[in-house]
Coordinates of C-alpha atoms and ligand atoms in Angstrom, one line a residue:
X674 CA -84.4 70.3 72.1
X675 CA -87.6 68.6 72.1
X676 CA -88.1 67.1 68.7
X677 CA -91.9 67.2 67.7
X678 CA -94.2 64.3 67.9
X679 CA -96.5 63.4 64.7
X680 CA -99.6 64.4 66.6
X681 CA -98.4 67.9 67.0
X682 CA -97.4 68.1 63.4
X683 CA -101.1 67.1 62.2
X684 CA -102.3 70.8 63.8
X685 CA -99.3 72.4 62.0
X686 CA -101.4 74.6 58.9
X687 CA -99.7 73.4 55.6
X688 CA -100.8 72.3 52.4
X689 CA -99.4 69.8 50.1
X690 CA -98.4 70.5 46.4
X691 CA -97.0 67.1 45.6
X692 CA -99.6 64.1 46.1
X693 CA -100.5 61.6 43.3
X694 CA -104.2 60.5 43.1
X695 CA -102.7 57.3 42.4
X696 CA -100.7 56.6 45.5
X697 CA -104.2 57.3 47.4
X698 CA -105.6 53.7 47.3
X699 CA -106.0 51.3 50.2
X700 CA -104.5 48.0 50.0
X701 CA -108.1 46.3 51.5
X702 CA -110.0 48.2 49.1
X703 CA -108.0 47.0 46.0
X704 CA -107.9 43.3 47.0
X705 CA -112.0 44.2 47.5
X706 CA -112.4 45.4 44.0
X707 CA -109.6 42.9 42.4
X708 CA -112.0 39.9 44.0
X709 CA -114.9 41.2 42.6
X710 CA -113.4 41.9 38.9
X711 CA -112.1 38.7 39.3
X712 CA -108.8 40.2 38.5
X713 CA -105.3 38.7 40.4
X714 CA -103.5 40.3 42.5
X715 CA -100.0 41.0 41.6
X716 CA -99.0 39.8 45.0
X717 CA -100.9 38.7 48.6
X718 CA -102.2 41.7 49.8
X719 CA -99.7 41.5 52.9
X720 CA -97.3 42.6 50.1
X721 CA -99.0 44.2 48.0
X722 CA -96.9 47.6 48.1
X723 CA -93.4 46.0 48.4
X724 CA -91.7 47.7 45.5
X725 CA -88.6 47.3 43.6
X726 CA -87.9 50.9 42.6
X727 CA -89.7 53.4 40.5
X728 CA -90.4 51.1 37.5
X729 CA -91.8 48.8 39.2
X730 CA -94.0 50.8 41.2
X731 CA -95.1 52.5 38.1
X732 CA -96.4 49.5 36.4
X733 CA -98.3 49.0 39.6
X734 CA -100.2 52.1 39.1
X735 CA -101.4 50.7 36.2
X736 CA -102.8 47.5 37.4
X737 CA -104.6 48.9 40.4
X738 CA -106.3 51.7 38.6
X739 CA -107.9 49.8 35.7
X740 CA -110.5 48.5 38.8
X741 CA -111.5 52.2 39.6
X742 CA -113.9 52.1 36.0
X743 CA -116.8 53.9 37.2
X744 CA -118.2 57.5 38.3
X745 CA -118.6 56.2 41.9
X746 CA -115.5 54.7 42.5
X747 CA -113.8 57.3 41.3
X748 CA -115.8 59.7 43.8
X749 CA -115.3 57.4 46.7
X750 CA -111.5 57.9 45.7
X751 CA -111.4 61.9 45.8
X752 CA -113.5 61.6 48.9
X753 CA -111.4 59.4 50.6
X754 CA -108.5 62.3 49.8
X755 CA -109.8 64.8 51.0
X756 CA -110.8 62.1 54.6
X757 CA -107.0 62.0 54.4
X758 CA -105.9 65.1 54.2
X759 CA -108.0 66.7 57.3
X760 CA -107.0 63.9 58.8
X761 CA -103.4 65.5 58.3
X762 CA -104.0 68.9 59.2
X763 CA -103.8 69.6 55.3
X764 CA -106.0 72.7 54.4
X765 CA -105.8 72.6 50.8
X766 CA -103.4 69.9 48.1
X767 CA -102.6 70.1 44.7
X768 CA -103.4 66.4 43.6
X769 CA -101.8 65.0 40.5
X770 CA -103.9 62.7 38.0
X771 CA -102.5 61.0 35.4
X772 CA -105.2 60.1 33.1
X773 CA -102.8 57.7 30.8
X774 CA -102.3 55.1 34.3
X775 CA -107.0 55.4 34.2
X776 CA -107.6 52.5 30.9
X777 CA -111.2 52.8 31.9
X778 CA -111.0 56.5 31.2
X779 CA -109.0 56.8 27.9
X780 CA -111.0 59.4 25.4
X781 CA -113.5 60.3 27.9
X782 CA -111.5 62.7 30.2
X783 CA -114.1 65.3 30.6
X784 CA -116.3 62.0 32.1
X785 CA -113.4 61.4 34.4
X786 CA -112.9 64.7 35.6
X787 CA -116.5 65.1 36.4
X788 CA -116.6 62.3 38.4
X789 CA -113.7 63.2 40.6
X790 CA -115.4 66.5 41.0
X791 CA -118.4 65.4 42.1
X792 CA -116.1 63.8 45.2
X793 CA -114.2 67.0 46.0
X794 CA -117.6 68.6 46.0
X795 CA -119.2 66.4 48.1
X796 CA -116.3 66.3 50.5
X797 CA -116.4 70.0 51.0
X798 CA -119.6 70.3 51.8
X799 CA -119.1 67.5 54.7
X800 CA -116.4 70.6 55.8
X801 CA -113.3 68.7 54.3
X802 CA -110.4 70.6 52.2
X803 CA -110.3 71.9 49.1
X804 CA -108.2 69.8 46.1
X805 CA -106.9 71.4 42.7
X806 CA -106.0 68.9 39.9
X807 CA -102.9 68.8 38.2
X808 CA -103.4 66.7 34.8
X809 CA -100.6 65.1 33.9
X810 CA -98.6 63.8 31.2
X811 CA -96.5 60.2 31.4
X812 CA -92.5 61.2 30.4
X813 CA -92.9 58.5 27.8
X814 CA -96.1 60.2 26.1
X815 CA -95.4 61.9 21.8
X816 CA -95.3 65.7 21.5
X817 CA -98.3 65.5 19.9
X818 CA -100.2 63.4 22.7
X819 CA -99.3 66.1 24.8
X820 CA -100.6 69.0 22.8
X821 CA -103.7 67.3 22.3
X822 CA -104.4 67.2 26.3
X823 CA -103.5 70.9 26.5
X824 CA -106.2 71.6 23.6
X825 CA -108.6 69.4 25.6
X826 CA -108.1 70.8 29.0
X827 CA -108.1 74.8 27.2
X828 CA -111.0 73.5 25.6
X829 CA -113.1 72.3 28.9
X830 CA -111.6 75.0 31.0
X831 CA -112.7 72.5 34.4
X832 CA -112.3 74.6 37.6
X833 CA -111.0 72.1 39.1
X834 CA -108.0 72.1 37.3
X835 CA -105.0 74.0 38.0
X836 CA -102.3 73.0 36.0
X837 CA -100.0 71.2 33.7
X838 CA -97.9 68.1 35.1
X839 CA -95.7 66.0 34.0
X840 CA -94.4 62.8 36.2
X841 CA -93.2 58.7 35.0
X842 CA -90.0 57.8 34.7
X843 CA -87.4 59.8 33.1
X844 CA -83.8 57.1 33.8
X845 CA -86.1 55.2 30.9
X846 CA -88.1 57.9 28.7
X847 CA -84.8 59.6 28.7
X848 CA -84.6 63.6 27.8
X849 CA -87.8 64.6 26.9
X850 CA -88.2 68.6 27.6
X851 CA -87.3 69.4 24.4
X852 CA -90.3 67.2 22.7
X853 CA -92.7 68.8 25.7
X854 CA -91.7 72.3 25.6
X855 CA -94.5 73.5 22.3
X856 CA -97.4 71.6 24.9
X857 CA -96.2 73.9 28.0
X858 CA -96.2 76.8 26.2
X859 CA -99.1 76.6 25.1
X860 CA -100.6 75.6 28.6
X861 CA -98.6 78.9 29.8
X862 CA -101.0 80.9 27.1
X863 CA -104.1 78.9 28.6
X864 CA -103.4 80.5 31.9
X865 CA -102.5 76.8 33.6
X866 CA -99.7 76.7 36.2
X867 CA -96.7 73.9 35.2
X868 CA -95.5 71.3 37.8
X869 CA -92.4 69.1 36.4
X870 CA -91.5 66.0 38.1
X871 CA -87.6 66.2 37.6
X872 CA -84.5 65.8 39.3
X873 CA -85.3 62.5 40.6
X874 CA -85.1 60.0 37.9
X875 CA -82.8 62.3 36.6
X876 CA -80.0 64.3 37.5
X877 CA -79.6 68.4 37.3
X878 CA -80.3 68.2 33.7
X879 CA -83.6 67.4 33.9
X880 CA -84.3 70.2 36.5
X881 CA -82.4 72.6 34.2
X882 CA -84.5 71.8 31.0
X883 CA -87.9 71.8 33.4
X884 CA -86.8 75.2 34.3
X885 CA -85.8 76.2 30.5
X886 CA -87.8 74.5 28.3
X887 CA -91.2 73.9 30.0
X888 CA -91.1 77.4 32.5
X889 CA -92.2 75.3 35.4
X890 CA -93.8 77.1 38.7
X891 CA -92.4 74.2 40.6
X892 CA -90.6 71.2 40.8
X893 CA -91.7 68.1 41.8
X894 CA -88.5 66.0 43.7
X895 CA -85.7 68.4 42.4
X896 CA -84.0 67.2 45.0
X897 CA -81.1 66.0 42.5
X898 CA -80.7 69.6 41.9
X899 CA -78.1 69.2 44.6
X900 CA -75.5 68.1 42.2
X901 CA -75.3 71.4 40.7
X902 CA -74.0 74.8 42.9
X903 CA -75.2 77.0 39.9
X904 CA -78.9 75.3 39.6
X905 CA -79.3 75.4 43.2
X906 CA -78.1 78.8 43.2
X907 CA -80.9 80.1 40.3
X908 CA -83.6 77.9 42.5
X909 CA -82.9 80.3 45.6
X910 CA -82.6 83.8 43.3
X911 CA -85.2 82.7 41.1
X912 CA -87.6 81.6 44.1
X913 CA -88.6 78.4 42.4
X914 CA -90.0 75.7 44.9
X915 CA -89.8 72.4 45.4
X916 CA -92.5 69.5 46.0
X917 CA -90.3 67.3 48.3
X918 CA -90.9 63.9 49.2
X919 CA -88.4 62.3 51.5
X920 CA -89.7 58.7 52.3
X921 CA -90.4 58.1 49.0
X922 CA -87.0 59.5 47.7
X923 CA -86.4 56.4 50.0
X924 CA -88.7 53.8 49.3
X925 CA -87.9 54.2 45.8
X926 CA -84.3 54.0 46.0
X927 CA -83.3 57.8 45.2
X928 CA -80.8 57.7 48.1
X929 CA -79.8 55.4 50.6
X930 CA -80.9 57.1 53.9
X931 CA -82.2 60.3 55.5
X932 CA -78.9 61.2 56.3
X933 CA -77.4 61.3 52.9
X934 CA -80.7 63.3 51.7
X935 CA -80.7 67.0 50.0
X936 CA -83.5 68.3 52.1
X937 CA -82.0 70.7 54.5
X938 CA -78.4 71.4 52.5
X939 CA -81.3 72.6 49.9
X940 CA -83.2 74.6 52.4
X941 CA -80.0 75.8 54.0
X942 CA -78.9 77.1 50.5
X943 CA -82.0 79.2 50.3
X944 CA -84.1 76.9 48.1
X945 CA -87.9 77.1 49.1
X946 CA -88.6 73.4 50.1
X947 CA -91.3 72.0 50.6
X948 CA -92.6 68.6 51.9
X949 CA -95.1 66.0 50.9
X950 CA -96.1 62.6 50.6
X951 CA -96.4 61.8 46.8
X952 CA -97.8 58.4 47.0
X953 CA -99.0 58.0 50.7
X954 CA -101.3 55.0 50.8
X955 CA -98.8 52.9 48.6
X956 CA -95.8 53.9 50.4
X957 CA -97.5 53.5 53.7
X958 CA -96.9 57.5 55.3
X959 CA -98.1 60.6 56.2
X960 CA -97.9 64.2 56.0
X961 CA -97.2 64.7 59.6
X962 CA -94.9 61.8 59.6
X963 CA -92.9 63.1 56.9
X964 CA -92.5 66.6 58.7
X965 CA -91.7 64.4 61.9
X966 CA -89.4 62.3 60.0
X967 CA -87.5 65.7 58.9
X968 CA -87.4 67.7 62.2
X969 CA -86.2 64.8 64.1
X970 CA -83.6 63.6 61.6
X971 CA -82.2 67.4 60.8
X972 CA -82.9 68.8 64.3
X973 CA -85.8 71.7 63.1
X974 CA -87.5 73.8 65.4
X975 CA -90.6 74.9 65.1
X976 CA -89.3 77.9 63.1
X977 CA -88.3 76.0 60.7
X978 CA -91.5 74.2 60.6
X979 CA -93.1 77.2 60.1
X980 CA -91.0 78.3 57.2
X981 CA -91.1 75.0 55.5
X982 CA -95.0 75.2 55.6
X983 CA -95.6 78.5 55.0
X984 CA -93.5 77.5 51.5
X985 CA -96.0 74.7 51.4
X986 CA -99.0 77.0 51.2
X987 CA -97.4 79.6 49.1
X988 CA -95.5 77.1 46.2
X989 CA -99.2 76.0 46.4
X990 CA -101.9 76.8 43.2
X991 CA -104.4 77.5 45.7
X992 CA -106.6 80.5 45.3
X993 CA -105.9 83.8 47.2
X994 CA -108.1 83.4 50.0
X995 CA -107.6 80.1 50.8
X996 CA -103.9 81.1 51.0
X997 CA -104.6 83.7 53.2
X998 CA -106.8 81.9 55.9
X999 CA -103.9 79.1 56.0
X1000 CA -101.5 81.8 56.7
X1001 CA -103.8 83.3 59.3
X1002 CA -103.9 79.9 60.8
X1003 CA -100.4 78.8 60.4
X1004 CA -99.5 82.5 62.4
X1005 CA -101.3 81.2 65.2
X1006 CA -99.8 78.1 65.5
Ligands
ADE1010 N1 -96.2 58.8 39.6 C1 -96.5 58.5 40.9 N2 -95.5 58.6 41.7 C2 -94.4 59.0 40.9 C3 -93.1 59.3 41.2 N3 -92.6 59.2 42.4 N4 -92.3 59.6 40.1 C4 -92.8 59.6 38.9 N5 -94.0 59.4 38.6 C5 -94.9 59.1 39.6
ZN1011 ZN1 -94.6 62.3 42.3

């Protein structure tokens, strides 16, 4: 079989549902910005996205967003997504944004989600795709930080955001569904969608509780859902998708190698997976290079292409029509 090349992967129609705006800055442009805040750099910009494991790479986060402090840097930023995205043959992403990693931005969301906006907007008038936000809270955050971002974002009502998130590290906040559940409820009531990074820095567990104490749409990772025959089993019945991302499952030390990854045992079992690129500038890939990655590795055709990015574009919070001309595109592929 001929195993498809990146290039033909860029004009497969798919969208992405697990992308962090975090992961999205350029290593020249940080050093840029470090230099003139006069701020070090953690390591020579050769290195700069060498990472230990998740930890680490979280605490980097931090650092290299407290230089994007003002409206126009943060526009550049969601322009520069959206840049990346065509460039992938992405018609539409669900972006995460995690205002905790922004200290710039602390108490003045509705300042930083204007900003961002006024990127997205600009970058689809030059013709580029469309972005939803998904606002998210850090696993280590109090039950009642996390209400008071749901009573925020109920109170703004931004169209540009989609949905409740939740990502960070859960091997160190340890089991924390329980103490988010009241703050996804009452995002359910708002009429937001729920995206819960699990099953990654946790086992099944934390999948399980995402599932039954937060009524997530989806599942960012999930990939250790594996572990369990009845989870995986109620993620086929139940039709409940998975925002997959295999090189970083990688680069961050979630398994060893492609070979020992979940991805297609998961997608044999009848799970809807999906995949993406979560951080893609810090862990130096793409979207077509993770789908090329995946076919070459598991031996897809271009059926199962097809199936894995239709998921994409229906796991997706995009609106109806944009759904519908994907799906119009991705049947001609
Ligand atoms: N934030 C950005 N990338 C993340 C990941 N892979 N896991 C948890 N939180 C994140
Ligand atoms: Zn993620």
């Amino acid at each position: 079989m001929n195993t498809p090349t990146t290039e033909r992967l860029q004009t497969l129609p798919k969208a992405e549902i697990h992308v962090h705006l975090e992961g999205t800055f350029e290593p020249a442009l940080l050093a840029q910005w470090a230099m003139q805040a006069g701020v070090p750099m953690p390591r020579p910009v050769e290195r700069l996205f060498e990472f230990a494991g998740l930890a680490d790479f979280l605490e980097f986060l931090d650092w290299a967003c407290a230089l994007a402090g003002t409206r126009d840097r943060l526009a550049q930023l969601a322009h520069g997504v959206c840049r990346r995205l065509a460039d992938d043959g992405t018609g539409y992403a669900d972006l995460i944004v995690n205002p905790t990693h922004w200290p710039a931005w602390h108490g003045r969301l509705p300042e930083m989600l204007d900003a961002l906006d006024s990127g997205f907007r600009a970058a689809e008038a030059d013709g580029l795709p469309r972005v939803g936000l998904c606002i998210s809270l850090l696993r280590t955050q109090s039950a009642d930080a996390a209400v008071e971002l749901v009573e925020l974002l109920t109170r703004l009502r931004h169209p540009r955001v989609v949905a409740l998130s939740v990502d960070g590290n859960e091997a160190t906040a340890g089991r924390t569904g329980p103490r988010f559940a009241d703050a996804f409820r009452r995002a359910a009531a708002a009429g937001l969608r729920r995206t819960v990074h699990a099953g990654e820095s946790s086992g099944p567990e934390g999948v399980w509780d995402a599932i039954e104490l937060l009524d997530a749409d989806r599942i960012d990772h999930g990939v250790r859902a594996i572990e369990d025959p009845a989870l995986v089993d109620l993620l086929a019945e139940r039709r409940i998708p998975l925002g997959i991302c295999p090189s970083s499952n990688l680069t961050l030390k979630v398994y060893p190698t492609l070979a020992a990854h979940p991805i297609d045992a998961l997608r044999r079992a009848g799970v809807p997976v999906s995949i993406n690129t979560d951080d893609p500038s810090l862990l130096r890939t793409t979207l077509p290079r993770e789908y090329a990655l995946c076919a070459q590795h598991f031996g897809w055709d271009d059926a199962v292409l097809r199936a894995v990015a239709a998921t994409s574009i229906d796991a997706s919070f995009a609106d109806d029509d944009t759904k519908r001309a994907l799906h119009a595109r991705l049947a001609a592929w």
